PDB file of C-alpha atoms and ligand atoms in Angstrom:
ATOM      1  CA  UNK A  18      13.986  22.417  30.278  1.00 88.00           C
ATOM      2  CA  UNK A  19      16.262  23.798  27.583  1.00 90.00           C
ATOM      3  CA  UNK A  20      16.441  21.854  24.087  1.00 94.00           C
ATOM      4  CA  UNK A  21      19.835  19.900  23.998  1.00 92.00           C
ATOM      5  CA  UNK A  22      21.055  18.864  20.840  1.00 89.00           C
ATOM      6  CA  UNK A  23      22.375  15.650  21.470  1.00 93.00           C
ATOM      7  CA  UNK A  24      22.964  12.677  19.300  1.00 94.00           C
ATOM      8  CA  UNK A  25      20.438   9.822  18.371  1.00 95.00           C
ATOM      9  CA  UNK A  26      22.478   6.632  17.290  1.00 96.00           C
ATOM     10  CA  UNK A  27      20.364   6.076  14.955  1.00 93.00           C
ATOM     11  CA  UNK A  28      21.323   8.718  12.649  1.00 91.00           C
ATOM     12  CA  UNK A  29      24.577   7.960  12.474  1.00 95.00           C
ATOM     13  CA  UNK A  30      26.012   6.168   9.416  1.00 94.00           C
ATOM     14  CA  UNK A  31      27.739   3.792  11.481  1.00 96.00           C
ATOM     15  CA  UNK A  32      24.566   2.337  13.137  1.00 96.00           C
ATOM     16  CA  UNK A  33      24.020  -1.352  11.961  1.00 95.00           C
ATOM     17  CA  UNK A  34      21.080  -1.589   9.424  1.00 93.00           C
ATOM     18  CA  UNK A  35      19.455  -4.135  11.072  1.00 93.00           C
ATOM     19  CA  UNK A  36      19.384  -2.033  14.289  1.00 95.00           C
ATOM     20  CA  UNK A  37      18.156   1.115  12.833  1.00 93.00           C
ATOM     21  CA  UNK A  38      15.412  -0.907  11.065  1.00 90.00           C
ATOM     22  CA  UNK A  39      14.978  -2.807  13.785  1.00 92.00           C
ATOM     23  CA  UNK A  40      14.100   0.321  15.625  1.00 93.00           C
ATOM     24  CA  UNK A  41      11.651   2.291  12.594  1.00 89.00           C
ATOM     25  CA  UNK A  42      10.259  -0.999  12.031  1.00 89.00           C
ATOM     26  CA  UNK A  43       8.925  -1.071  15.507  1.00 93.00           C
ATOM     27  CA  UNK A  44       7.784   2.616  15.418  1.00 91.00           C
ATOM     28  CA  UNK A  45       5.779   1.631  12.356  1.00 88.00           C
ATOM     29  CA  UNK A  46       4.004  -1.107  13.705  1.00 91.00           C
ATOM     30  CA  UNK A  47       3.345   0.522  17.012  1.00 92.00           C
ATOM     31  CA  UNK A  48       2.091   3.362  14.616  1.00 88.00           C
ATOM     32  CA  UNK A  49      -0.516   1.289  12.715  1.00 88.00           C
ATOM     33  CA  UNK A  50      -1.741  -0.387  15.999  1.00 91.00           C
ATOM     34  CA  UNK A  51      -2.363   2.887  18.085  1.00 90.00           C
ATOM     35  CA  UNK A  52      -2.919   5.298  15.841  1.00 90.00           C
ATOM     36  CA  UNK A  53      -1.066   8.289  17.869  1.00 91.00           C
ATOM     37  CA  UNK A  54      -1.186  10.790  14.750  1.00 92.00           C
ATOM     38  CA  UNK A  55      -4.804  10.445  14.727  1.00 92.00           C
ATOM     39  CA  UNK A  56      -6.030  13.746  16.321  1.00 93.00           C
ATOM     40  CA  UNK A  57      -4.223  15.472  13.789  1.00 94.00           C
ATOM     41  CA  UNK A  58      -4.890  13.606  10.446  1.00 95.00           C
ATOM     42  CA  UNK A  59      -8.035  16.611  10.296  1.00 95.00           C
ATOM     43  CA  UNK A  60      -5.418  19.186  10.196  1.00 97.00           C
ATOM     44  CA  UNK A  61      -3.703  17.201   7.380  1.00 97.00           C
ATOM     45  CA  UNK A  62      -7.071  16.540   5.883  1.00 96.00           C
ATOM     46  CA  UNK A  63      -7.554  19.825   5.513  1.00 97.00           C
ATOM     47  CA  UNK A  64      -4.473  21.342   4.641  1.00 97.00           C
ATOM     48  CA  UNK A  65      -4.069  19.240   1.664  1.00 96.00           C
ATOM     49  CA  UNK A  66      -7.285  20.576   0.430  1.00 95.00           C
ATOM     50  CA  UNK A  67      -6.427  24.541   0.761  1.00 95.00           C
ATOM     51  CA  UNK A  68      -3.254  22.975  -1.387  1.00 94.00           C
ATOM     52  CA  UNK A  69      -5.263  20.679  -3.533  1.00 92.00           C
ATOM     53  CA  UNK A  70      -2.585  18.452  -2.776  1.00 91.00           C
ATOM     54  CA  UNK A  71      -1.842  15.012  -5.146  1.00 91.00           C
ATOM     55  CA  UNK A  72       1.312  14.423  -4.669  1.00 96.00           C
ATOM     56  CA  UNK A  73       3.199  14.218  -1.358  1.00 97.00           C
ATOM     57  CA  UNK A  74       6.976  13.702  -0.458  1.00 97.00           C
ATOM     58  CA  UNK A  75       7.121  12.506   2.983  1.00 97.00           C
ATOM     59  CA  UNK A  76      10.731  13.376   4.161  1.00 97.00           C
ATOM     60  CA  UNK A  77      12.167  10.741   7.027  1.00 96.00           C
ATOM     61  CA  UNK A  78       9.879   7.795   6.757  1.00 94.00           C
ATOM     62  CA  UNK A  79      11.701   5.627   8.577  1.00 89.00           C
ATOM     63  CA  UNK A  80       9.780   2.587   8.764  1.00 85.00           C
ATOM     64  CA  UNK A  81       6.505   4.351   6.963  1.00 88.00           C
ATOM     65  CA  UNK A  82       4.986   6.007  10.405  1.00 87.00           C
ATOM     66  CA  UNK A  83       1.567   6.651  10.343  1.00 91.00           C
ATOM     67  CA  UNK A  84       0.903   5.852   6.890  1.00 94.00           C
ATOM     68  CA  UNK A  85      -0.771   2.515   6.934  1.00 91.00           C
ATOM     69  CA  UNK A  86      -3.013   4.112   8.993  1.00 90.00           C
ATOM     70  CA  UNK A  87      -3.226   7.898   7.056  1.00 94.00           C
ATOM     71  CA  UNK A  88      -3.075   6.547   3.376  1.00 95.00           C
ATOM     72  CA  UNK A  89      -6.203   4.654   2.750  1.00 93.00           C
ATOM     73  CA  UNK A  90      -7.762   7.730   4.954  1.00 92.00           C
ATOM     74  CA  UNK A  91      -7.035  10.651   3.469  1.00 93.00           C
ATOM     75  CA  UNK A  92      -7.040   8.666   0.191  1.00 91.00           C
ATOM     76  CA  UNK A  93     -11.461   8.210   1.139  1.00 90.00           C
ATOM     77  CA  UNK A  94     -11.409  11.982   1.950  1.00 91.00           C
ATOM     78  CA  UNK A  95      -9.859  12.827  -0.712  1.00 90.00           C
ATOM     79  CA  UNK A  96     -11.519  11.710  -3.208  1.00 83.00           C
ATOM     80  CA  UNK A  97      -8.700  12.201  -6.417  1.00 86.00           C
ATOM     81  CA  UNK A  98      -5.907   9.555  -6.505  1.00 88.00           C
ATOM     82  CA  UNK A  99      -3.256  11.130  -4.293  1.00 94.00           C
ATOM     83  CA  UNK A 100       0.619  10.487  -5.279  1.00 96.00           C
ATOM     84  CA  UNK A 101       2.923   9.466  -1.768  1.00 96.00           C
ATOM     85  CA  UNK A 102       6.322   9.286  -1.666  1.00 96.00           C
ATOM     86  CA  UNK A 103       8.382   7.747   1.424  1.00 94.00           C
ATOM     87  CA  UNK A 104      12.050   8.748   1.539  1.00 95.00           C
ATOM     88  CA  UNK A 105      14.680   8.429   3.885  1.00 94.00           C
ATOM     89  CA  UNK A 106      18.544   9.284   4.683  1.00 95.00           C
ATOM     90  CA  UNK A 107      18.749   5.752   5.306  1.00 92.00           C
ATOM     91  CA  UNK A 108      15.922   4.232   2.953  1.00 91.00           C
ATOM     92  CA  UNK A 109      13.881   1.054   4.443  1.00 85.00           C
ATOM     93  CA  UNK A 110      12.393  -0.254   1.795  1.00 82.00           C
ATOM     94  CA  UNK A 111      10.772  -3.429   3.061  1.00 79.00           C
ATOM     95  CA  UNK A 112       8.896  -1.132   5.030  1.00 76.00           C
ATOM     96  CA  UNK A 113       5.602  -0.073   4.876  1.00 71.00           C
ATOM     97  CA  UNK A 114       5.650  -3.045   2.021  1.00 73.00           C
ATOM     98  CA  UNK A 115       1.490  -3.908   3.018  1.00 80.00           C
ATOM     99  CA  UNK A 116       0.664  -0.247   2.399  1.00 87.00           C
ATOM    100  CA  UNK A 117       3.008  -0.408  -1.024  1.00 87.00           C
ATOM    101  CA  UNK A 118       1.381  -3.841  -1.742  1.00 87.00           C
ATOM    102  CA  UNK A 119      -2.193  -2.792  -1.296  1.00 89.00           C
ATOM    103  CA  UNK A 120      -1.788   0.683  -3.348  1.00 91.00           C
ATOM    104  CA  UNK A 121       1.342  -0.069  -5.778  1.00 91.00           C
ATOM    105  CA  UNK A 122       0.640   2.753  -8.646  1.00 92.00           C
ATOM    106  CA  UNK A 123       0.220   5.636  -5.752  1.00 94.00           C
ATOM    107  CA  UNK A 124       2.576   4.951  -3.181  1.00 94.00           C
ATOM    108  CA  UNK A 125       6.535   4.470  -3.401  1.00 92.00           C
ATOM    109  CA  UNK A 126       9.719   4.326  -1.788  1.00 92.00           C
ATOM    110  CA  UNK A 127      12.198   6.931  -3.277  1.00 91.00           C
ATOM    111  CA  UNK A 128      14.955   4.364  -4.944  1.00 86.00           C
ATOM    112  CA  UNK A 129      17.427   6.622  -3.645  1.00 92.00           C
ATOM    113  CA  UNK A 130      18.816   7.963  -0.158  1.00 95.00           C
ATOM    114  CA  UNK A 131      17.131  11.799   0.251  1.00 96.00           C
ATOM    115  CA  UNK A 132      18.464  13.925   2.692  1.00 97.00           C
ATOM    116  CA  UNK A 133      15.618  15.811   4.248  1.00 97.00           C
ATOM    117  CA  UNK A 134      18.136  19.148   3.971  1.00 97.00           C
ATOM    118  CA  UNK A 135      18.529  18.736   0.404  1.00 95.00           C
ATOM    119  CA  UNK A 136      15.295  16.973  -1.285  1.00 93.00           C
ATOM    120  CA  UNK A 137      15.478  16.317  -5.181  1.00 91.00           C
ATOM    121  CA  UNK A 138      13.967  19.170  -7.379  1.00 91.00           C
ATOM    122  CA  UNK A 139      11.649  16.211  -8.520  1.00 87.00           C
ATOM    123  CA  UNK A 140       8.952  14.724  -7.257  1.00 87.00           C
ATOM    124  CA  UNK A 141       7.802  17.988  -5.977  1.00 90.00           C
ATOM    125  CA  UNK A 142       4.321  17.857  -3.900  1.00 95.00           C
ATOM    126  CA  UNK A 143       3.516  18.784   0.080  1.00 97.00           C
ATOM    127  CA  UNK A 144       5.860  17.721   2.541  1.00 98.00           C
ATOM    128  CA  UNK A 145       5.497  15.844   5.415  1.00 98.00           C
ATOM    129  CA  UNK A 146       7.824  14.898   8.384  1.00 98.00           C
ATOM    130  CA  UNK A 147       6.437  12.918  11.350  1.00 97.00           C
ATOM    131  CA  UNK A 148       8.752  12.721  14.464  1.00 95.00           C
ATOM    132  CA  UNK A 149      11.333  14.006  12.749  1.00 96.00           C
ATOM    133  CA  UNK A 150      11.162  17.879  13.038  1.00 97.00           C
ATOM    134  CA  UNK A 151      13.619  17.019  16.078  1.00 97.00           C
ATOM    135  CA  UNK A 152      16.500  15.987  14.404  1.00 96.00           C
ATOM    136  CA  UNK A 153      17.180  18.717  12.599  1.00 97.00           C
ATOM    137  CA  UNK A 154      19.255  21.795  14.283  1.00 96.00           C
ATOM    138  CA  UNK A 155      17.062  25.396  14.420  1.00 97.00           C
ATOM    139  CA  UNK A 156      18.893  26.734  11.321  1.00 97.00           C
ATOM    140  CA  UNK A 157      18.610  23.280   9.380  1.00 98.00           C
ATOM    141  CA  UNK A 158      14.701  23.239  10.171  1.00 98.00           C
ATOM    142  CA  UNK A 159      14.841  26.421   8.901  1.00 98.00           C
ATOM    143  CA  UNK A 160      16.435  25.369   5.431  1.00 98.00           C
ATOM    144  CA  UNK A 161      14.049  22.429   5.085  1.00 98.00           C
ATOM    145  CA  UNK A 162      10.833  25.144   5.752  1.00 98.00           C
ATOM    146  CA  UNK A 163      12.483  28.043   3.271  1.00 98.00           C
ATOM    147  CA  UNK A 164      12.690  25.048   0.647  1.00 97.00           C
ATOM    148  CA  UNK A 165       9.393  24.272   0.347  1.00 97.00           C
ATOM    149  CA  UNK A 166       8.395  27.990   0.502  1.00 97.00           C
ATOM    150  CA  UNK A 167      10.828  28.454  -2.447  1.00 96.00           C
ATOM    151  CA  UNK A 168       9.268  25.368  -4.384  1.00 96.00           C
ATOM    152  CA  UNK A 169       5.876  27.248  -3.283  1.00 96.00           C
ATOM    153  CA  UNK A 170       5.247  23.638  -1.509  1.00 97.00           C
ATOM    154  CA  UNK A 171       2.984  22.937   1.805  1.00 98.00           C
ATOM    155  CA  UNK A 172       4.707  21.175   4.493  1.00 98.00           C
ATOM    156  CA  UNK A 173       3.326  20.013   7.805  1.00 98.00           C
ATOM    157  CA  UNK A 174       5.955  18.421  10.791  1.00 98.00           C
ATOM    158  CA  UNK A 175       4.399  16.489  13.688  1.00 98.00           C
ATOM    159  CA  UNK A 176       5.825  15.465  16.865  1.00 97.00           C
ATOM    160  CA  UNK A 177       5.074  12.792  18.803  1.00 94.00           C
ATOM    161  CA  UNK A 178       7.855  13.385  20.669  1.00 95.00           C
ATOM    162  CA  UNK A 179       7.388  15.906  24.339  1.00 96.00           C
ATOM    163  CA  UNK A 180      10.167  17.992  25.830  1.00 96.00           C
ATOM    164  CA  UNK A 181       8.575  17.576  29.522  1.00 95.00           C
ATOM    165  CA  UNK A 182       8.999  15.333  32.668  1.00 95.00           C
ATOM    166  CA  UNK A 183       6.126  12.909  31.626  1.00 93.00           C
ATOM    167  CA  UNK A 184       7.405  12.144  28.003  1.00 94.00           C
ATOM    168  CA  UNK A 185      10.846  11.497  29.318  1.00 96.00           C
ATOM    169  CA  UNK A 186       9.203   9.511  31.822  1.00 95.00           C
ATOM    170  CA  UNK A 187       6.902   7.218  29.411  1.00 93.00           C
ATOM    171  CA  UNK A 188       9.748   6.760  27.326  1.00 95.00           C
ATOM    172  CA  UNK A 189      11.110   4.524  29.652  1.00 96.00           C
ATOM    173  CA  UNK A 190       8.600   2.178  29.014  1.00 95.00           C
ATOM    174  CA  UNK A 191       9.645   2.173  25.333  1.00 96.00           C
ATOM    175  CA  UNK A 192      11.853  -1.036  25.358  1.00 97.00           C
ATOM    176  CA  UNK A 193       8.943  -2.827  26.926  1.00 97.00           C
ATOM    177  CA  UNK A 194       6.914  -1.674  24.440  1.00 96.00           C
ATOM    178  CA  UNK A 195       9.207  -2.552  21.994  1.00 97.00           C
ATOM    179  CA  UNK A 196       9.197  -6.281  23.496  1.00 97.00           C
ATOM    180  CA  UNK A 197       5.560  -6.785  23.017  1.00 97.00           C
ATOM    181  CA  UNK A 198       4.669  -4.910  19.434  1.00 96.00           C
ATOM    182  CA  UNK A 199       7.979  -7.195  17.795  1.00 95.00           C
ATOM    183  CA  UNK A 200       5.509  -9.803  16.897  1.00 94.00           C
ATOM    184  CA  UNK A 201       3.468  -7.838  15.309  1.00 92.00           C
ATOM    185  CA  UNK A 202       6.457  -6.253  12.983  1.00 91.00           C
ATOM    186  CA  UNK A 203       6.399  -7.312   9.183  1.00 83.00           C
ATOM    187  CA  UNK A 204       8.271  -8.570   7.389  1.00 82.00           C
ATOM    188  CA  UNK A 205       9.165 -11.442   9.866  1.00 86.00           C
ATOM    189  CA  UNK A 206      13.064 -11.443  10.274  1.00 88.00           C
ATOM    190  CA  UNK A 207      14.783 -13.795  12.383  1.00 92.00           C
ATOM    191  CA  UNK A 208      17.637 -11.433  13.521  1.00 92.00           C
ATOM    192  CA  UNK A 209      14.275  -8.811  14.371  1.00 93.00           C
ATOM    193  CA  UNK A 210      13.710 -11.560  16.824  1.00 95.00           C
ATOM    194  CA  UNK A 211      17.584 -12.141  17.859  1.00 96.00           C
ATOM    195  CA  UNK A 212      18.429  -8.548  18.595  1.00 96.00           C
ATOM    196  CA  UNK A 213      15.014  -8.000  20.531  1.00 96.00           C
ATOM    197  CA  UNK A 214      15.178 -10.780  22.885  1.00 97.00           C
ATOM    198  CA  UNK A 215      18.012 -12.324  22.773  1.00 96.00           C
ATOM    199  CA  UNK A 216      20.385  -9.473  22.842  1.00 97.00           C
ATOM    200  CA  UNK A 217      18.431  -6.567  23.273  1.00 97.00           C
ATOM    201  CA  UNK A 218      19.952  -3.987  21.184  1.00 97.00           C
ATOM    202  CA  UNK A 219      17.286  -2.974  19.661  1.00 97.00           C
ATOM    203  CA  UNK A 220      15.022  -2.306  23.169  1.00 97.00           C
ATOM    204  CA  UNK A 221      17.896  -0.361  24.077  1.00 98.00           C
ATOM    205  CA  UNK A 222      18.626   1.800  20.996  1.00 97.00           C
ATOM    206  CA  UNK A 223      14.480   2.228  20.962  1.00 97.00           C
ATOM    207  CA  UNK A 224      15.001   3.580  24.520  1.00 97.00           C
ATOM    208  CA  UNK A 225      18.308   5.410  24.246  1.00 97.00           C
ATOM    209  CA  UNK A 226      17.276   7.642  21.226  1.00 97.00           C
ATOM    210  CA  UNK A 227      13.479   7.948  22.439  1.00 96.00           C
ATOM    211  CA  UNK A 228      15.311  10.037  25.333  1.00 97.00           C
ATOM    212  CA  UNK A 229      17.341  11.985  23.133  1.00 97.00           C
ATOM    213  CA  UNK A 230      14.186  12.245  20.943  1.00 97.00           C
ATOM    214  CA  UNK A 231      12.722  14.171  23.612  1.00 97.00           C
ATOM    215  CA  UNK A 232      15.222  16.329  25.007  1.00 97.00           C
ATOM    216  CA  UNK A 233      15.680  18.002  21.709  1.00 97.00           C
ATOM    217  CA  UNK A 234      11.911  18.290  20.441  1.00 97.00           C
ATOM    218  CA  UNK A 235      10.806  21.633  19.702  1.00 98.00           C
ATOM    219  CA  UNK A 236       8.294  24.058  21.638  1.00 97.00           C
ATOM    220  CA  UNK A 237       5.869  26.025  19.717  1.00 98.00           C
ATOM    221  CA  UNK A 238       7.328  28.719  20.927  1.00 98.00           C
ATOM    222  CA  UNK A 239      10.400  27.878  19.148  1.00 98.00           C
ATOM    223  CA  UNK A 240       8.550  26.726  16.427  1.00 98.00           C
ATOM    224  CA  UNK A 241       7.439  30.048  15.905  1.00 98.00           C
ATOM    225  CA  UNK A 242      10.515  31.690  16.072  1.00 97.00           C
ATOM    226  CA  UNK A 243      12.313  29.650  13.325  1.00 98.00           C
ATOM    227  CA  UNK A 244       9.211  30.404  11.352  1.00 98.00           C
ATOM    228  CA  UNK A 245       9.672  34.201  12.015  1.00 97.00           C
ATOM    229  CA  UNK A 246      13.487  33.802  10.476  1.00 97.00           C
ATOM    230  CA  UNK A 247      11.917  32.940   7.030  1.00 97.00           C
ATOM    231  CA  UNK A 248      10.842  36.266   6.496  1.00 91.00           C
ATOM    232  CA  UNK A 249       7.695  37.390   4.780  1.00 94.00           C
ATOM    233  CA  UNK A 250       6.233  34.420   2.722  1.00 95.00           C
ATOM    234  CA  UNK A 251       2.812  34.686   2.735  1.00 96.00           C
ATOM    235  CA  UNK A 252       2.474  31.341   3.788  1.00 98.00           C
ATOM    236  CA  UNK A 253      -0.730  30.691   6.445  1.00 97.00           C
ATOM    237  CA  UNK A 254       1.251  28.912   9.330  1.00 98.00           C
ATOM    238  CA  UNK A 255      -0.057  26.839  12.268  1.00 98.00           C
ATOM    239  CA  UNK A 256       2.071  26.089  15.519  1.00 98.00           C
ATOM    240  CA  UNK A 257       0.867  24.486  18.503  1.00 98.00           C
ATOM    241  CA  UNK A 258       0.094  21.705  20.102  1.00 97.00           C
ATOM    242  CA  UNK A 259      -2.758  19.486  19.746  1.00 95.00           C
ATOM    243  CA  UNK A 260      -3.801  17.712  22.714  1.00 89.00           C
ATOM    244  CA  UNK A 261      -4.604  13.285  22.530  1.00 75.00           C
ATOM    245  CA  UNK A 262      -7.118  11.457  24.093  1.00 72.00           C
ATOM    246  CA  UNK A 263      -4.642   9.031  23.225  1.00 68.00           C
ATOM    247  CA  UNK A 264      -1.285   9.724  25.012  1.00 67.00           C
ATOM    248  CA  UNK A 265      -0.594  11.326  28.127  1.00 75.00           C
ATOM    249  CA  UNK A 266       1.988  14.326  26.285  1.00 90.00           C
ATOM    250  CA  UNK A 267       0.163  16.465  22.771  1.00 94.00           C
ATOM    251  CA  UNK A 268       1.343  16.602  19.696  1.00 95.00           C
ATOM    252  CA  UNK A 269       3.105  19.276  18.678  1.00 97.00           C
ATOM    253  CA  UNK A 270       2.095  20.095  15.239  1.00 98.00           C
ATOM    254  CA  UNK A 271       3.576  23.291  12.444  1.00 98.00           C
ATOM    255  CA  UNK A 272       1.106  23.354   9.343  1.00 98.00           C
ATOM    256  CA  UNK A 273       2.447  25.553   6.369  1.00 98.00           C
ATOM    257  CA  UNK A 274      -0.012  26.804   3.174  1.00 98.00           C
ATOM    258  CA  UNK A 275       0.901  28.450   0.622  1.00 97.00           C
ATOM    259  CA  UNK A 276      -1.153  31.835  -0.825  1.00 95.00           C
ATOM    260  CA  UNK A 277      -3.207  30.692  -3.460  1.00 81.00           C
TER     261      UNK A 277
HETATM  262  C1  LIG B 199      12.100   8.962  14.277  1.00 85.74           C
HETATM  263  S1  LIG B 199      12.477   8.477  12.636  1.00 85.74           S
HETATM  264  C2  LIG B 199      11.220   8.647  12.285  1.00 85.74           C
HETATM  265  C3  LIG B 199      10.510   7.823  11.441  1.00 85.74           C
HETATM  266  C4  LIG B 199       8.578   7.944  11.225  1.00 85.74           C
HETATM  267  N1  LIG B 199       8.644   9.312  10.723  1.00 85.74           N
HETATM  268  C5  LIG B 199       7.972   7.760  11.574  1.00 85.74           C
HETATM  269  O1  LIG B 199       7.018   8.554  12.534  1.00 85.74           O
HETATM  270  O2  LIG B 199       7.788   6.633  12.666  1.00 85.74           O
HETATM  271  C6  LIG B 199      13.311   9.635  11.951  1.00 85.74           C
HETATM  272  C7  LIG B 199      13.901   9.335  10.810  1.00 85.74           C
HETATM  273  O3  LIG B 199      14.895  10.653  10.438  1.00 85.74           O
HETATM  274  C8  LIG B 199      15.777  10.172   9.310  1.00 85.74           C
HETATM  275  N2  LIG B 199      16.611  10.710   9.209  1.00 85.74           N
HETATM  276  C9  LIG B 199      17.393  11.664  10.059  1.00 85.74           C
HETATM  277  N3  LIG B 199      18.415  12.386   9.068  1.00 85.74           N
HETATM  278  C10 LIG B 199      17.959  12.697   8.171  1.00 85.74           C
HETATM  279  C11 LIG B 199      18.118  12.998   7.144  1.00 85.74           C
HETATM  280  N4  LIG B 199      18.934  14.110   6.939  1.00 85.74           N
HETATM  281  N5  LIG B 199      17.237  13.810   5.853  1.00 85.74           N
HETATM  282  C12 LIG B 199      16.320  12.419   6.309  1.00 85.74           C
HETATM  283  N6  LIG B 199      16.013  11.297   6.668  1.00 85.74           N
HETATM  284  C13 LIG B 199      16.753  11.442   8.253  1.00 85.74           C
HETATM  285  C14 LIG B 199      15.916   8.396  10.025  1.00 85.74           C
HETATM  286  O4  LIG B 199      16.712   7.939   9.448  1.00 85.74           O
HETATM  287  C15 LIG B 199      14.954   7.885  10.671  1.00 85.74           C
HETATM  288  O5  LIG B 199      14.348   7.030   9.549  1.00 85.74           O
END
């Protein structure tokens, strides 16, 4: 199946905030309930240890992604303070508020919109992208990697979406998942109930963007060719797929660790 650079509605500036936040809040709550990134947590931990990371810049954070689960576990394993900055082109600072309440000194939303293609000079740290690498064209992804290399920072990209028939089939179930997961979404918003159950635009948006996400996901071979275009970086690159016992499709990963 060829990769298609289609358009996701949530990426468009005209997408109503309520609908975009409805989808990213759903994703974040689903991550907290199902912990689908668990199989790659040890890989991220190992990378953070090798880089001696004390600060993480999460790009394209959406509703906070897997951090409700990841942050406490990584913090405990690393045994030193870990600062986490959540960032997005369309920040949703209400998202991940439970995590920020638990770790007010260590977890924060970057107050300004952050374009992953032009992250601010500060803060600097290990860059992470969860299920957002597919938003970018190959040359844009190359630019994101190059920026991390230029700053001498580690970078890790993990994708739950997968360009395959089983993944596309599973995407068809997403609207049902939105209906099931919405009662657990926080903060409580009446508008969320309206746009999920009365006028179900959030489930439909999640379905459309979910299918497009699968169709534009990268496979390991494509990621390797993007890394090859960076030239000699002296980074240690790990690229592949990790089979998950929690889902029918594997998780794709790309991890770049700078030389010591
Ligand atoms: C599928 S969501 C993933 C959210 C989260 N990382 C997760 O795992 O649930 C993709 C996110 O990428 C953001 N995004 C899209 N283009 C971006 C860009 N150029 N810079 C920063 N964020 C971007 C969107 O606003 C959206 O929140």
